[in-house]
Short mmCIF file of C-alpha atoms in Angstrom, two decimals:
data_model
loop_
_atom_site.label_atom_id
_atom_site.label_comp_id
_atom_site.label_asym_id
_atom_site.label_seq_id
_atom_site.Cartn_x
_atom_site.Cartn_y
_atom_site.Cartn_z
CA UNK A 7 5.61 -46.12 25.62
CA UNK A 8 3.02 -45.74 28.39
CA UNK A 9 2.81 -42.92 30.93
CA UNK A 10 1.15 -43.81 34.20
CA UNK A 11 0.35 -41.26 36.89
CA UNK A 12 -0.89 -42.45 40.25
CA UNK A 13 -0.92 -41.53 43.89
CA UNK A 14 0.61 -44.06 46.25
CA UNK A 15 1.48 -44.23 49.93
CA UNK A 16 4.86 -44.86 51.47
CA UNK A 17 4.65 -47.06 54.56
CA UNK A 18 6.15 -46.29 57.96
CA UNK A 19 9.39 -48.07 57.09
CA UNK A 20 9.89 -45.76 54.06
CA UNK A 21 9.07 -48.34 51.40
CA UNK A 22 6.99 -47.62 48.33
CA UNK A 23 5.23 -50.68 46.94
CA UNK A 24 3.71 -50.42 43.46
CA UNK A 25 1.52 -52.83 41.56
CA UNK A 26 0.87 -51.39 38.09
CA UNK A 27 -1.00 -53.46 35.51
CA UNK A 28 0.39 -53.06 31.98
CA UNK A 29 -0.15 -54.36 28.47
CA UNK A 30 3.46 -55.59 28.42
CA UNK A 31 4.27 -59.14 29.48
CA UNK A 32 7.55 -60.98 29.73
CA UNK A 33 9.76 -58.05 28.75
CA UNK A 34 12.17 -55.61 30.36
CA UNK A 35 11.18 -51.97 30.73
CA UNK A 36 12.83 -48.78 31.95
CA UNK A 37 11.00 -47.23 34.87
CA UNK A 38 11.35 -43.59 35.98
CA UNK A 39 9.88 -42.57 39.33
CA UNK A 40 9.40 -38.95 40.36
CA UNK A 41 8.13 -38.53 43.92
CA UNK A 42 6.47 -35.29 45.04
CA UNK A 43 4.79 -35.10 48.42
CA UNK A 44 1.05 -34.55 48.11
CA UNK A 45 -0.10 -31.36 49.81
CA UNK A 46 -3.72 -31.15 50.86
CA UNK A 47 -5.61 -28.43 49.00
CA UNK A 48 -6.34 -25.70 51.49
CA UNK A 49 -7.86 -22.31 50.92
CA UNK A 50 -4.51 -20.59 51.47
CA UNK A 51 -2.94 -22.73 48.70
CA UNK A 52 -5.71 -21.78 46.28
CA UNK A 53 -5.63 -18.02 46.82
CA UNK A 54 -3.29 -15.95 44.67
CA UNK A 55 -1.12 -13.32 46.27
CA UNK A 56 -1.61 -10.10 44.32
CA UNK A 57 0.81 -8.09 46.45
CA UNK A 58 3.39 -7.99 43.65
CA UNK A 59 0.85 -6.31 41.36
CA UNK A 60 -0.34 -3.57 43.71
CA UNK A 61 1.13 -0.14 44.11
CA UNK A 62 0.51 3.31 45.49
CA UNK A 63 -0.07 6.42 43.46
CA UNK A 64 1.69 9.50 44.73
CA UNK A 65 -0.83 12.24 43.82
CA UNK A 66 -0.02 15.89 44.16
CA UNK A 67 -3.03 18.12 43.97
CA UNK A 68 -6.76 17.93 44.55
CA UNK A 69 -8.02 14.60 43.22
CA UNK A 70 -11.70 15.61 43.33
CA UNK A 71 -11.02 18.80 41.37
CA UNK A 72 -9.12 16.77 38.74
CA UNK A 73 -12.03 14.32 38.46
CA UNK A 74 -14.48 17.19 37.92
CA UNK A 75 -12.22 18.78 35.32
CA UNK A 76 -11.91 15.53 33.36
CA UNK A 77 -15.69 14.91 33.66
CA UNK A 78 -16.44 18.38 32.35
CA UNK A 79 -14.36 17.67 29.23
CA UNK A 80 -16.98 15.17 28.07
#
């Protein structure tokens, strides 16, 4: 079994023409084609959206005083 991955173009009439050289000659083979449109790599596609990982801390009290208290424990 051989797995071949390639990028091909579909012409204006909607036809995909493939010419794939193989080691097999004079035999029947099963062919499976999965077509995914190729999206150009843009900066927006490469950046991860961290919005699902961010949050907001609801702090009651004086944050600076708490920092000084914790620092003084050392």
